[in-house]
Coordinates of C-alpha atoms in Angstrom, one line a residue:
X1 CA -16.9 78.1 12.5
X2 CA -18.3 76.6 9.5
X3 CA -17.2 74.6 6.2
X4 CA -18.1 77.9 4.9
X5 CA -16.1 80.3 7.4
X6 CA -13.1 77.8 7.2
X7 CA -10.3 79.4 5.8
X8 CA -11.7 83.1 6.6
X9 CA -8.9 83.2 9.1
X10 CA -5.6 81.9 9.7
X11 CA -5.8 78.2 11.5
X12 CA -2.4 77.4 14.1
X13 CA 0.9 78.2 12.1
X14 CA -0.6 78.7 8.7
X15 CA -2.1 82.0 7.1
X16 CA -5.2 82.6 5.7
X17 CA -3.2 82.3 1.8
X18 CA -1.8 79.3 3.1
X19 CA -5.1 77.3 3.5
X20 CA -6.9 78.7 0.5
X21 CA -3.6 77.5 -1.8
X22 CA -4.0 74.0 0.8
X23 CA -7.7 74.0 -0.7
X24 CA -6.8 74.8 -4.5
X25 CA -4.7 71.7 -3.7
X26 CA -7.6 69.6 -3.0
X27 CA -7.1 68.9 0.6
X28 CA -10.0 68.1 3.2
X29 CA -10.6 70.3 6.0
X30 CA -9.4 67.6 8.5
X31 CA -5.9 66.7 6.6
X32 CA -5.7 70.9 6.3
X33 CA -6.4 71.1 10.3
X34 CA -3.9 68.8 11.0
X35 CA -0.8 70.2 8.9
X36 CA -1.5 73.9 10.8
X37 CA -2.7 72.9 13.8
X38 CA -1.8 69.3 15.3
X39 CA -2.5 67.9 18.4
X40 CA 1.4 67.5 19.1
X41 CA 4.7 69.8 18.0
X42 CA 4.6 73.0 15.5
X43 CA 2.1 72.9 12.2
X44 CA 3.4 73.6 8.9
X45 CA 4.2 77.5 8.2
X46 CA 4.0 77.8 4.3
X47 CA 2.0 76.3 1.5
X48 CA 5.6 74.0 -0.4
X49 CA 5.8 73.0 3.6
X50 CA 2.6 72.1 4.1
X51 CA 2.3 70.1 0.9
X52 CA 6.1 68.5 1.6
X53 CA 4.6 66.9 4.7
X54 CA 1.1 65.6 3.6
X55 CA 3.1 64.2 0.2
X56 CA 5.4 62.2 2.6
X57 CA 2.9 61.0 5.4
X58 CA 0.8 60.1 2.1
X59 CA 3.7 58.2 1.0
X60 CA 3.9 56.8 4.0
X61 CA 0.6 55.6 4.4
X62 CA 1.1 54.0 0.6
X63 CA 4.2 52.1 2.0
X64 CA 2.3 50.4 5.2
X65 CA -1.0 49.5 3.0
X66 CA 2.0 47.9 0.1
X67 CA 3.7 46.1 3.1
X68 CA 0.6 44.8 4.6
X69 CA -0.2 43.4 0.7
X70 CA 3.5 41.8 0.6
X71 CA 2.5 39.8 3.8
X72 CA -0.2 38.8 2.8
X73 CA 0.5 37.8 -0.1
X74 CA 3.6 36.0 1.3
X75 CA 1.5 34.2 4.1
X76 CA -0.8 33.1 1.9
X77 CA 1.3 32.1 -0.2
X78 CA 3.2 29.9 1.6
X79 CA -0.1 28.7 3.7
X80 CA -1.2 27.5 0.0
X81 CA 2.1 25.6 -0.5
X82 CA 1.4 24.3 2.7
X83 CA -1.9 22.9 1.9
X84 CA -0.4 21.1 -1.3
X85 CA 2.9 19.9 0.3
X86 CA -0.2 17.8 3.0
X87 CA -2.1 16.8 -0.1
X88 CA 1.1 14.5 -0.3
X89 CA -0.1 12.1 2.7
X90 CA -2.4 11.0 0.9
X91 CA -0.4 10.5 -2.3
X92 CA 1.9 8.3 0.3
X93 CA -1.3 6.4 1.2
X94 CA -2.7 5.8 -1.7
X95 CA 0.3 4.7 -3.4
X96 CA 1.7 2.5 -0.5
X97 CA -2.0 1.0 -0.5
X98 CA -1.0 -0.1 -4.1
X99 CA 2.2 -1.4 -3.2
X100 CA 1.4 -3.9 -0.8
X101 CA -0.7 -7.0 -0.5
X102 CA -4.4 -6.4 -0.3
X103 CA -5.1 -8.3 3.1
X104 CA -2.2 -5.7 4.6
X105 CA -4.3 -2.5 2.8
X106 CA -6.6 -1.1 5.9
X107 CA -3.4 -1.6 7.9
X108 CA -1.6 0.6 5.6
X109 CA -3.5 3.6 4.9
X110 CA -4.3 4.0 9.0
X111 CA -0.1 4.5 9.5
X112 CA -0.3 6.5 7.3
X113 CA -2.7 8.5 8.4
X114 CA -1.0 8.5 12.3
X115 CA 1.8 9.7 10.6
X116 CA 0.5 13.2 9.9
X117 CA -1.5 13.0 13.4
X118 CA 1.8 11.9 15.8
X119 CA 3.6 14.0 13.4
X120 CA 1.3 17.3 14.3
X121 CA 2.1 16.8 18.4
X122 CA 5.4 16.0 18.3
X123 CA 6.6 19.1 16.0
X124 CA 4.2 21.1 18.0
X125 CA 5.7 19.6 21.4
X126 CA 8.9 19.7 20.6
X127 CA 10.2 19.4 16.8
X128 CA 9.9 23.0 15.5
X129 CA 11.8 24.3 18.6
X130 CA 14.8 21.8 17.5
X131 CA 14.3 22.8 14.4
X132 CA 13.8 26.8 14.5
X133 CA 13.6 27.9 18.3
X134 CA 15.6 30.6 19.4
X135 CA 15.1 33.6 22.1
X136 CA 15.0 36.3 20.5
X137 CA 17.9 38.6 20.3
X138 CA 19.8 35.6 21.0
X139 CA 21.4 32.7 18.6
X140 CA 20.5 29.5 19.9
X141 CA 24.3 26.6 18.9
X142 CA 25.0 24.7 15.7
X143 CA 23.4 21.4 16.1
X144 CA 19.8 22.4 17.8
X145 CA 17.3 24.8 18.6
X146 CA 16.6 25.4 22.2
X147 CA 13.8 28.0 22.5
X148 CA 9.3 28.1 21.3
X149 CA 8.5 24.7 22.4
X150 CA 4.8 24.1 22.2
X151 CA 4.6 27.6 19.9
X152 CA 5.3 29.3 23.6
X153 CA 6.6 32.3 21.2
X154 CA 5.0 31.9 18.3
X155 CA 1.1 32.4 20.4
X156 CA 3.5 35.8 22.1
X157 CA 4.6 37.2 18.6
X158 CA 1.3 36.6 16.6
X159 CA -0.3 38.4 18.9
X160 CA 2.2 41.3 19.4
X161 CA 2.7 41.6 15.5
X162 CA 6.3 41.1 16.6
X163 CA 8.5 39.2 14.0
X164 CA 5.2 37.4 12.6
X165 CA 7.1 37.1 9.2
X166 CA 9.6 34.8 10.9
X167 CA 7.6 32.8 13.1
X168 CA 3.8 33.5 12.3
X169 CA 1.7 30.2 12.5
X170 CA 2.0 29.5 8.8
X171 CA 5.6 29.5 9.6
X172 CA 5.0 26.2 11.4
X173 CA 2.0 24.8 9.7
X174 CA 4.0 24.8 6.2
X175 CA 7.2 23.1 7.9
X176 CA 4.9 20.6 9.7
X177 CA 4.0 19.1 6.2
X178 CA 7.4 19.0 5.7
X179 CA 7.9 17.1 8.8
X180 CA 4.8 14.8 8.1
X181 CA 5.9 13.9 4.5
X182 CA 9.4 12.8 5.7
X183 CA 8.1 10.5 8.2
X184 CA 5.7 8.8 5.9
X185 CA 8.8 8.0 3.7
X186 CA 9.5 5.2 6.5
X187 CA 5.8 3.5 6.6
X188 CA 6.2 1.0 3.0
X189 CA 9.0 0.1 4.0
X190 CA 8.2 -1.8 7.1
X191 CA 4.9 -2.6 5.7
X192 CA 2.8 -5.9 6.3
X193 CA 4.5 -6.6 9.4
X194 CA 5.6 -3.4 12.4
X195 CA 3.1 -3.1 15.0
X196 CA 1.2 -0.1 16.1
X197 CA 3.0 0.6 18.9
X198 CA 6.3 0.6 17.5
X199 CA 4.8 2.5 14.3
X200 CA 3.6 5.2 16.2
X201 CA 6.2 5.5 19.0
X202 CA 9.0 5.8 15.3
X203 CA 7.0 8.8 14.0
X204 CA 7.1 10.3 17.2
X205 CA 10.7 10.2 17.5
X206 CA 11.4 11.1 13.8
X207 CA 9.1 14.0 13.9
X208 CA 10.1 15.5 16.8
X209 CA 13.6 14.9 16.9
X210 CA 15.9 13.5 14.6
X211 CA 14.3 15.6 11.4
X212 CA 14.2 18.6 13.0
X213 CA 18.0 18.2 13.5
X214 CA 18.9 18.3 10.2
X215 CA 16.6 21.0 10.0
X216 CA 18.2 22.8 12.2
X217 CA 21.7 22.0 10.2
X218 CA 20.3 22.5 6.9
X219 CA 17.8 25.5 7.1
X220 CA 17.7 27.2 9.8
X221 CA 20.6 30.7 9.8
X222 CA 22.1 29.5 12.8
X223 CA 23.0 25.6 11.2
X224 CA 26.5 24.7 10.8
X225 CA 25.6 23.5 7.6
X226 CA 23.4 26.3 7.0
X227 CA 24.5 28.6 3.4
X228 CA 22.2 31.7 5.7
X229 CA 24.2 31.1 8.6
X230 CA 26.7 33.7 7.6
X231 CA 28.1 35.2 10.9
X232 CA 31.6 33.8 9.7
X233 CA 32.4 37.3 7.9
X234 CA 29.5 37.7 6.2
X235 CA 30.1 34.4 4.6
X236 CA 28.9 30.3 5.4
X237 CA 29.9 28.9 8.7
X238 CA 31.5 25.6 6.3
X239 CA 34.2 26.4 4.3
X240 CA 32.5 29.5 3.8
X241 CA 29.9 27.8 1.4
X242 CA 26.8 26.4 3.2
X243 CA 25.3 23.7 1.7
X244 CA 22.3 23.7 -1.5
X245 CA 19.5 21.8 -0.2
X246 CA 16.7 24.5 -1.6
X247 CA 13.2 22.0 -0.9
X248 CA 15.0 18.9 0.6
X249 CA 17.0 16.3 -1.2
X250 CA 18.9 15.6 1.7
X251 CA 16.8 17.4 4.5
X252 CA 13.7 15.4 3.8
X253 CA 14.5 12.8 1.5
X254 CA 17.2 11.3 2.5
X255 CA 16.4 11.3 6.0
X256 CA 13.1 9.3 5.1
X257 CA 15.1 7.4 3.3
X258 CA 17.6 6.2 5.8
X259 CA 15.3 6.4 8.7
X260 CA 13.3 3.0 6.4
X261 CA 16.6 1.2 4.9
X262 CA 17.4 1.2 9.3
X263 CA 13.5 0.1 9.5
X264 CA 13.7 -2.5 6.9
X265 CA 17.0 -4.2 7.6
X266 CA 16.4 -4.5 11.2
X267 CA 12.2 -5.8 11.2
X268 CA 13.7 -8.0 8.7
X269 CA 12.2 -9.3 5.5
X270 CA 8.6 -10.2 4.9
X271 CA 7.5 -14.6 5.5
X272 CA 8.1 -16.3 1.9
X273 CA 10.1 -13.0 0.7
X274 CA 13.0 -14.8 -0.1
X275 CA 13.3 -19.1 -0.9
X276 CA 16.0 -21.2 0.4
X277 CA 19.0 -20.3 -2.0
X278 CA 18.7 -16.7 -1.2
X279 CA 16.9 -15.7 -5.0
X280 CA 14.0 -13.5 -4.6
X281 CA 10.6 -13.8 -4.3
X282 CA 7.6 -11.0 -5.9
X283 CA 5.4 -10.1 -4.0
X284 CA 3.3 -7.9 -6.2
X285 CA 1.2 -4.9 -5.0
X286 CA -2.5 -5.4 -5.5
X287 CA -3.0 -2.1 -7.5
X288 CA -0.9 -0.6 -9.7
X289 CA -4.1 1.9 -10.2
X290 CA -3.7 3.5 -6.8
X291 CA 0.0 3.4 -7.4
X292 CA -0.8 5.6 -10.5
X293 CA -2.9 7.5 -9.0
X294 CA -0.8 7.8 -5.6
X295 CA 2.1 9.3 -8.1
X296 CA 0.1 12.3 -9.3
X297 CA -0.9 13.2 -6.4
X298 CA 2.6 12.8 -5.4
X299 CA 4.0 14.7 -8.3
X300 CA 0.5 17.8 -7.5
X301 CA 1.7 17.9 -4.0
X302 CA 5.9 18.5 -5.7
X303 CA 4.5 22.3 -6.8
X304 CA 3.8 23.0 -3.2
X305 CA 6.8 21.4 -2.4
X306 CA 9.7 22.8 -4.3
X307 CA 8.3 26.2 -5.3
X308 CA 7.1 26.8 -1.6
X309 CA 10.2 26.5 0.0
X310 CA 11.0 30.0 -1.1
X311 CA 9.2 31.0 1.1
X312 CA 7.8 34.5 -0.1
X313 CA 7.0 35.8 -3.3
X314 CA 5.4 38.9 -2.8
X315 CA 8.5 40.8 -5.1
X316 CA 9.0 40.8 -8.8
X317 CA 12.3 38.4 -7.7
X318 CA 10.9 36.1 -5.6
X319 CA 8.2 35.2 -8.4
X320 CA 10.4 34.8 -10.7
X321 CA 12.5 32.2 -8.3
X322 CA 8.8 30.5 -8.0
X323 CA 8.2 30.2 -10.9
X324 CA 11.6 29.0 -12.1
X325 CA 11.2 26.1 -10.0
X326 CA 8.5 25.1 -10.7
X327 CA 9.3 24.4 -14.2
X328 CA 12.6 22.8 -13.3
X329 CA 10.2 20.4 -10.9
X330 CA 7.7 19.1 -14.0
X331 CA 10.5 18.9 -16.5
X332 CA 13.0 16.5 -13.7
X333 CA 9.6 14.7 -13.2
X334 CA 9.0 14.5 -16.9
X335 CA 12.7 13.0 -17.7
X336 CA 12.8 10.7 -14.4
X337 CA 9.1 9.3 -15.6
X338 CA 10.9 8.8 -19.8
X339 CA 13.8 7.6 -18.5
X340 CA 12.7 4.7 -16.7
X341 CA 10.1 3.6 -19.0
X342 CA 12.7 2.8 -21.6
X343 CA 15.1 1.2 -19.3
X344 CA 12.8 -1.0 -18.6
X345 CA 12.1 -1.8 -21.9
X346 CA 15.5 -2.1 -23.0
X347 CA 16.4 -4.3 -19.5
X348 CA 12.8 -6.3 -19.8
X349 CA 11.2 -6.2 -22.9
X350 CA 8.2 -4.7 -21.5
X351 CA 6.5 -0.8 -21.1
X352 CA 6.1 -0.8 -17.4
X353 CA 3.6 1.4 -15.6
X354 CA 4.7 0.7 -11.7
X355 CA 8.3 1.2 -12.8
X356 CA 7.2 4.7 -15.0
X357 CA 5.2 5.8 -11.3
X358 CA 9.0 5.1 -9.7
X359 CA 10.6 7.3 -12.1
X360 CA 8.7 10.4 -12.1
X361 CA 8.9 10.2 -8.3
X362 CA 12.6 9.4 -8.4
X363 CA 13.4 13.0 -11.2
X364 CA 11.5 14.9 -8.2
X365 CA 13.5 13.3 -5.4
X366 CA 16.4 14.1 -7.6
X367 CA 15.4 17.9 -8.4
X368 CA 14.4 19.1 -5.4
X369 CA 17.7 20.3 -4.1
X370 CA 18.5 21.8 -7.0
X371 CA 15.7 22.9 -8.7
X372 CA 16.6 27.2 -8.0
X373 CA 19.9 27.0 -9.2
X374 CA 19.6 24.9 -11.9
X375 CA 19.1 26.1 -15.7
X376 CA 15.2 24.0 -17.4
X377 CA 17.6 21.4 -19.6
X378 CA 19.5 20.5 -16.3
X379 CA 16.5 19.6 -14.7
X380 CA 16.1 16.8 -17.5
X381 CA 19.3 15.8 -17.1
X382 CA 18.9 15.0 -12.9
X383 CA 15.9 13.9 -13.3
X384 CA 15.9 11.1 -16.0
X385 CA 19.9 9.9 -13.8
X386 CA 17.6 10.2 -10.8
X387 CA 15.7 7.3 -12.8
X388 CA 18.5 5.1 -13.3
X389 CA 20.0 5.6 -9.6
X390 CA 16.9 4.4 -8.3
X391 CA 17.6 0.9 -10.4
X392 CA 20.4 0.5 -9.2
X393 CA 19.8 1.5 -5.7
X394 CA 16.7 -1.1 -5.4
X395 CA 18.3 -3.8 -7.1
X396 CA 21.2 -3.7 -4.8
X397 CA 19.7 -3.1 -1.9
X398 CA 17.0 -6.4 -2.3
X399 CA 19.5 -8.5 -4.4
X400 CA 22.4 -7.9 -2.5
X401 CA 22.2 -6.7 0.7
X402 CA 18.7 -8.8 1.0
X403 CA 16.3 -5.5 2.8
X404 CA 13.1 -5.8 2.2
X405 CA 11.5 -2.9 1.1
X406 CA 8.2 -3.1 -0.3
X407 CA 7.8 0.3 -1.6
X408 CA 11.6 0.6 -2.3
X409 CA 11.5 3.7 -0.2
X410 CA 15.2 4.0 -0.1
X411 CA 16.0 3.2 -3.2
X412 CA 13.8 6.4 -4.2
X413 CA 13.8 9.0 -1.1
X414 CA 17.5 7.9 0.6
X415 CA 19.8 7.1 -2.7
X416 CA 18.2 9.0 -5.7
X417 CA 17.6 11.6 -2.6
X418 CA 21.8 11.6 -2.0
X419 CA 22.3 12.3 -6.0
X420 CA 20.0 15.2 -5.7
X421 CA 22.1 16.4 -3.2
X422 CA 25.4 16.0 -4.9
X423 CA 24.0 16.8 -8.0
X424 CA 24.1 21.2 -7.3
X425 CA 28.2 20.6 -6.9
X426 CA 28.1 20.0 -10.4
X427 CA 25.7 22.2 -12.1
X428 CA 24.5 24.7 -10.1
X429 CA 24.1 28.0 -12.0
X430 CA 26.3 30.8 -11.2
X431 CA 23.9 34.1 -12.0
X432 CA 20.9 31.7 -10.1
X433 CA 23.2 30.9 -7.0
X434 CA 23.6 34.6 -6.6
X435 CA 20.0 35.2 -7.2
X436 CA 18.5 32.8 -4.6
X437 CA 21.9 32.8 -2.4
X438 CA 23.2 36.0 -3.0
X439 CA 22.2 37.7 0.0
X440 CA 23.2 34.9 2.5
X441 CA 26.5 32.2 2.5
X442 CA 27.6 32.7 -0.5
X443 CA 28.1 36.1 -0.6
X444 CA 27.3 38.7 -3.3
X445 CA 30.5 37.6 -5.0
X446 CA 29.4 34.4 -5.6
X447 CA 30.7 34.7 -9.1
X448 CA 33.8 36.2 -8.6
X449 CA 34.4 33.8 -6.0
X450 CA 33.4 30.5 -8.0
X451 CA 31.1 29.2 -6.0
X452 CA 28.8 27.2 -7.6
X453 CA 28.7 24.1 -9.9
X454 CA 32.2 22.8 -11.5
X455 CA 31.2 21.9 -15.0
X456 CA 30.1 26.0 -15.0
X457 CA 33.9 26.0 -13.8
X458 CA 33.2 26.8 -9.9
X459 CA 35.8 24.8 -7.9
X460 CA 35.0 22.5 -5.8
X461 CA 34.1 23.2 -2.6
X462 CA 30.6 23.8 -3.4
X463 CA 30.8 20.0 -3.8
X464 CA 32.4 18.9 -1.1
X465 CA 29.8 21.3 1.2
X466 CA 27.6 18.9 -0.7
X467 CA 29.4 15.4 0.2
X468 CA 29.2 16.2 3.4
X469 CA 26.0 16.9 3.7
X470 CA 25.0 13.0 2.8
X471 CA 27.5 12.0 5.0
X472 CA 26.2 13.8 7.7
X473 CA 22.8 13.2 7.0
X474 CA 23.1 9.9 6.5
X475 CA 25.3 9.1 9.9
X476 CA 22.7 10.5 12.3
X477 CA 19.5 9.6 11.1
X478 CA 21.4 5.9 10.9
X479 CA 22.3 6.0 14.2
X480 CA 19.8 7.5 15.8
X481 CA 16.8 5.3 13.7
X482 CA 18.8 1.7 13.7
X483 CA 19.7 2.2 17.5
X484 CA 15.6 3.0 17.8
X485 CA 14.9 0.3 15.9
X486 CA 17.1 -2.0 17.4
X487 CA 16.0 -1.0 20.4
X488 CA 12.4 -2.1 19.2
X489 CA 13.6 -5.4 18.1
X490 CA 15.1 -6.4 21.1
X491 CA 12.6 -6.1 23.4
X492 CA 9.9 -7.6 21.0
X493 CA 7.7 -4.5 20.3
X494 CA 8.6 -4.1 16.3
X495 CA 7.4 -6.6 14.6
X496 CA 4.0 -8.4 14.9
X497 CA 3.9 -11.9 15.7
X498 CA 3.5 -14.8 12.8
X499 CA 0.0 -15.3 13.3
X500 CA -0.9 -11.6 12.3
X501 CA 1.4 -11.6 9.3
X502 CA 0.5 -14.3 7.5
X503 CA -3.4 -14.1 8.1
X504 CA -3.3 -11.0 7.3
X505 CA -3.1 -6.9 9.3
X506 CA -6.4 -6.4 8.1
X507 CA -8.1 -8.8 10.0
X508 CA -5.6 -9.6 12.7
X509 CA -6.1 -5.2 14.0
X510 CA -8.9 -4.0 12.7
X511 CA -12.5 -6.2 12.2
X512 CA -13.8 -8.2 14.9
X513 CA -12.1 -11.5 13.3
X514 CA -8.9 -11.5 14.7
X515 CA -10.0 -14.6 16.9
X516 CA -12.0 -16.8 14.6
X517 CA -8.7 -16.2 12.0
X518 CA -6.8 -17.5 14.6
X519 CA -9.1 -20.2 15.6
X520 CA -9.2 -21.0 11.7
X521 CA -5.6 -21.1 11.2
X522 CA -5.6 -23.9 13.8
X523 CA -2.9 -22.0 15.6
X524 CA 0.0 -23.5 13.4
X525 CA 1.6 -20.0 12.7
X526 CA 2.5 -19.4 16.5
X527 CA 6.4 -19.9 16.1
X528 CA 8.3 -16.6 15.8
X529 CA 11.0 -19.4 14.8
X530 CA 9.7 -19.4 11.1
X531 CA 9.9 -16.0 10.2
X532 CA 12.1 -15.5 7.2
X533 CA 15.7 -13.8 7.6
X534 CA 18.9 -14.0 5.7
X535 CA 20.5 -16.7 5.8
X536 CA 17.3 -18.8 7.1
X537 CA 14.8 -21.3 5.2
X538 CA 11.4 -20.6 5.5
X539 CA 8.7 -23.3 6.6
X540 CA 6.6 -24.8 4.9
X541 CA 3.4 -23.2 5.7
X542 CA 5.0 -20.1 5.1
X543 CA 5.8 -20.5 1.7
X544 CA 2.1 -22.3 1.0
X545 CA 0.1 -19.3 2.6
X546 CA 2.6 -16.8 0.3
X547 CA 1.9 -18.7 -3.2
X548 CA -1.5 -18.9 -1.9
X549 CA -1.7 -15.3 -1.8
X550 CA -0.1 -14.4 -4.7
X551 CA -2.5 -16.1 -6.8
X552 CA -5.2 -13.6 -5.6
X553 CA -3.9 -10.4 -5.7
X554 CA -4.0 -8.4 -9.1
X555 CA -0.5 -7.6 -11.1
X556 CA 0.6 -4.1 -11.0
X557 CA 2.4 -4.4 -14.2

């Protein structure tokens, strides 16, 4: 039948008049044939019936196309956010390099690179499974994941399309970028005296086990602290609330900060860091330029770190949350920098650029947990106070606890991270809590149940859960990483020899001049007994060498 003859006789269950009406509505021959004479089932019988089936099919096709676009947009958003988070590795590397002495610069840069390298393998083999792994259709447990090791299930579901949005490649990549950031936090705390073997082993242990367990607790729908664990009558398992830690003030920063504290305390201070009377000898970093560059790179990466933690963007509701998080992140960083600038001026009567950088980072760490559930003015408050928390914690860590942390990793990420975790208990806005967590553990009655900040009239269970998260992360990370560093130190694998430390790790580890450098020193730094620990006096050689090195470095302030 030619196109001219089409409609001149009945087709399937459609009469000639029905076919003529469908042609008049603009349907083509193939569409009409599919409606009137389908390969399976009965065709439509009237114009109205045919048009109804046609419109329903067109609607389904449009919805499918829109769904594909939505998935593509969400995946692209998460991947791009992961790219931004990964650029923070460069920020950490540059910042650490600027904070230490020039003789160890190459060494710390290589170790920062290894954080990403070793962390990628550890998180691939074990970490991602411990964080989010569960068998399809089954539950894991509140403590640790137990499925998808080495991305076995991700490979399967990506091929079949089953649960791709939940278990696809993009999810692993984004979560790995966070893991790499956590691992890198420790690098500066043990800088200038940690062995390569200990460093690589620590990076693997933290990324493959210690950090993923914390992730599972707070972010996985099975975790005991998670606001997404709604198996108890539709509410979160713990206090019917769950922890508010949107982007990881606790999960990422506290975990890395407490690990840094354990490492710095157990490995001991750098030679010459403390005088015989216990007073602190200043050991300035060699480049304030690198510190500033690292700070801006980290701030830039934070715009993937915090907004990306919403995981999706392809709806007006999701886009609203993402854009608000970007604003609160920017304001908290700015408030932290200004707060620290004036705090240092009032205390030392100097405009301190390095301190301002620390203030910016403190503000960013502080807002990371609450960025999605607070007003912009509240972000300014948490950032400004975060900078002061950093200053106090840094003073106590160095001057009271006698822990030598070259980059103040614990003060910045551990102490300020804890402040960031607690902050939602005070100023989590009711309507934002419903918007972000309404479909999960807080329930749609979050406002009626007063599950929001105390200063808005909420009850104390939200703050109590935040306190529990702080204590749980500190206890778990402190025990696991403290035990790890203690064992490594006990067997003599944690710290380099005094000769290597005094000469500089760049020469002894990264050039062919290590042997000649040792001979030039005449072997006078062979003894480990002159390492400076709290309560021990440095040798004359150690004091002299440290002073000589300081004269060659630029003052970053």
